[in-house]
PDB file of C-alpha atoms in Angstrom:
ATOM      1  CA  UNK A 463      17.240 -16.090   7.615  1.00  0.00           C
ATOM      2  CA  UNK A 464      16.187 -12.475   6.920  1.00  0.00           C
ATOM      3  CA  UNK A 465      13.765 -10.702   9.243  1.00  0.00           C
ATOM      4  CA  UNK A 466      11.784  -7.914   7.182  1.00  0.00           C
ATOM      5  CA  UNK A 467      10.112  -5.622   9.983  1.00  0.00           C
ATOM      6  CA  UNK A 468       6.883  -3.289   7.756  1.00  0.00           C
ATOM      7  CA  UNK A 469       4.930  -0.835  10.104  1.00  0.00           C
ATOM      8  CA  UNK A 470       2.102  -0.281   8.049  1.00  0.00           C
ATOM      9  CA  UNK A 471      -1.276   1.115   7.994  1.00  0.00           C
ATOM     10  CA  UNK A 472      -4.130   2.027   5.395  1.00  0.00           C
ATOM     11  CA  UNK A 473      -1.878   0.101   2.785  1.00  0.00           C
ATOM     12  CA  UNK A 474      -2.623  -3.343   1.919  1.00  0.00           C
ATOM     13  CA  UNK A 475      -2.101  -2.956  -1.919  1.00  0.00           C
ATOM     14  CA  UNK A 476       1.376  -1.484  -0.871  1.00  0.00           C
ATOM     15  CA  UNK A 477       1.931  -4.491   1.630  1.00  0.00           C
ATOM     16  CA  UNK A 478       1.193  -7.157  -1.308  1.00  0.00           C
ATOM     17  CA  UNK A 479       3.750  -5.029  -3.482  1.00  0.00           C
ATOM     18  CA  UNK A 480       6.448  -5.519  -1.394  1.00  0.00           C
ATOM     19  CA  UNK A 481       5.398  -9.543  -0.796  1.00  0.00           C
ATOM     20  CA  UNK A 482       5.594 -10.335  -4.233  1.00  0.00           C
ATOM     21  CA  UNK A 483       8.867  -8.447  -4.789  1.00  0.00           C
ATOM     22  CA  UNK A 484      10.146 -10.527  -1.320  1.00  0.00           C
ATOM     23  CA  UNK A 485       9.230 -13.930  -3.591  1.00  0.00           C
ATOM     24  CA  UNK A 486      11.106 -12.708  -6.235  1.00  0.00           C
ATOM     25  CA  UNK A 487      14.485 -12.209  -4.657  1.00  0.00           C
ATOM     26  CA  UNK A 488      14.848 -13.836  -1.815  1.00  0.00           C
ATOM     27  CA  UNK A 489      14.764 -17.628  -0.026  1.00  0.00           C
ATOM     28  CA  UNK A 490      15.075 -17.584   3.311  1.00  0.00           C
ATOM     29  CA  UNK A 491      13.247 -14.972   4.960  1.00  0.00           C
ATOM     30  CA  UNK A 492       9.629 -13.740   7.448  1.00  0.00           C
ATOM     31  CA  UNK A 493       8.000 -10.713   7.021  1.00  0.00           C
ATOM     32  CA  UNK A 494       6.600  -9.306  10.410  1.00  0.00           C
ATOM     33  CA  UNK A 495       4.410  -6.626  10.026  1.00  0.00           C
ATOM     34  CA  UNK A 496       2.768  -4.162  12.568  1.00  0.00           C
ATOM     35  CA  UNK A 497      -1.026  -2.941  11.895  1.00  0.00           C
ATOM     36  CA  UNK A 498      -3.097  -0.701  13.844  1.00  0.00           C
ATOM     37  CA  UNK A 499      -5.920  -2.434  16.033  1.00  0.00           C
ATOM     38  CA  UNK A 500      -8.460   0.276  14.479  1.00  0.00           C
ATOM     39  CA  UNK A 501      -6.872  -0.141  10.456  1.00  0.00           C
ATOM     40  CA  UNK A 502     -10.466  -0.535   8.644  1.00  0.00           C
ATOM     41  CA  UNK A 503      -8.127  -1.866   5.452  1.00  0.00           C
ATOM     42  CA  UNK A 504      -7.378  -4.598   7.569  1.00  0.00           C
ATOM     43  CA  UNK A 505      -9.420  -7.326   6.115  1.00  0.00           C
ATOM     44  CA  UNK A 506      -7.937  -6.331   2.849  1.00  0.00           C
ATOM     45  CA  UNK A 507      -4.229  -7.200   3.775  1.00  0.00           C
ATOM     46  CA  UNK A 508      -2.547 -10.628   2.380  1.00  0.00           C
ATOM     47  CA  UNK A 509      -3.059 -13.667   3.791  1.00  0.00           C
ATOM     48  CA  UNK A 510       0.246 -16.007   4.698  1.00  0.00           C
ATOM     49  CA  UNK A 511      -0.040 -18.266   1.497  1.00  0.00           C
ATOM     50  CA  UNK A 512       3.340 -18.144  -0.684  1.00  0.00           C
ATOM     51  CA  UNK A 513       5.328 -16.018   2.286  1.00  0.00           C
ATOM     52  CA  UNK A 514       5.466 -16.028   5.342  1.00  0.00           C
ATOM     53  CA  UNK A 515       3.993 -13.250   7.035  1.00  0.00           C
ATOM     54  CA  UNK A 516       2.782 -12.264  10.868  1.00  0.00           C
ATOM     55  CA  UNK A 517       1.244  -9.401  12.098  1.00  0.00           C
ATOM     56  CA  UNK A 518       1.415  -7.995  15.222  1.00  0.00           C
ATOM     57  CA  UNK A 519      -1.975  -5.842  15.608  1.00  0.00           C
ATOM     58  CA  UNK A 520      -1.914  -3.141  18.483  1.00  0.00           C
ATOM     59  CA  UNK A 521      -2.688   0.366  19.549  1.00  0.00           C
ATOM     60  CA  UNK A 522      -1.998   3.822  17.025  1.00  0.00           C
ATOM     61  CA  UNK A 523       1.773   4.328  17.876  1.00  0.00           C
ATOM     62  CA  UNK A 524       4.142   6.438  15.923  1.00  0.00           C
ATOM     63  CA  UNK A 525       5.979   4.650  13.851  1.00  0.00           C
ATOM     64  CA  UNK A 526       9.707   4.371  15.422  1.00  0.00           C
ATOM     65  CA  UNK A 527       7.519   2.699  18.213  1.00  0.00           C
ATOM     66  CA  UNK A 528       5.974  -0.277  15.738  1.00  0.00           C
ATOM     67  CA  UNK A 529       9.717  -1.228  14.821  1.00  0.00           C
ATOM     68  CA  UNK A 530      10.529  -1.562  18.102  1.00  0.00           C
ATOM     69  CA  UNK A 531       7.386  -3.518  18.777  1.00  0.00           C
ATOM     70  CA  UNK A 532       8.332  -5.903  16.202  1.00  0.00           C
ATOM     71  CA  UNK A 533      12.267  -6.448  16.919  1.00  0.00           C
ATOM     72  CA  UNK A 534      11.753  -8.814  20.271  1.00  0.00           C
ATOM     73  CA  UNK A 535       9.685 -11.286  17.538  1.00  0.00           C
ATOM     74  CA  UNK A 536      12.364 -11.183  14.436  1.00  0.00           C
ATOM     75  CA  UNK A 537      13.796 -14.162  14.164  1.00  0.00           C
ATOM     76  CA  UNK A 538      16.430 -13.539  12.084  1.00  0.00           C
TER      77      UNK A 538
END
């Protein structure tokens, strides 16, 4: 299994980009993505249908800090 770790924020077009492109080349994988708490795009981001996807929601941090937030729940 491949863990795909995606800090993101204000970019759920983006977000669904990158899903569709994770479909089209690979099997075996989970996308874990961090989102601000206050992201008003939220609503907007893809649902777990065709891959899935978690996201860990929490406070502004700077980047380098989401990654680590999201490494203790990769499971690959």
């Amino acid at each position: 299994m491949i863990s795909i770790l995606c800090p993101t924020r204000k970019r759920p077009v983006n977000l669904a980009r990158l899903m569709d492109s994770i479909k089209a080349t690979a099997t075996d994988f989970e996308l874990r993505c961090y989102v601000d708490e206050d992201d008003p795009t939220f609503a907007d981001y893809p649902k777990p249908i065709d891959v899935p996807v978690s996201y860990c929601i929490g406070p502004r941090i700077v980047m380098s800090d989401m990654w680590n937030e999201l490494v203790p729940h990769a499971r690959g």
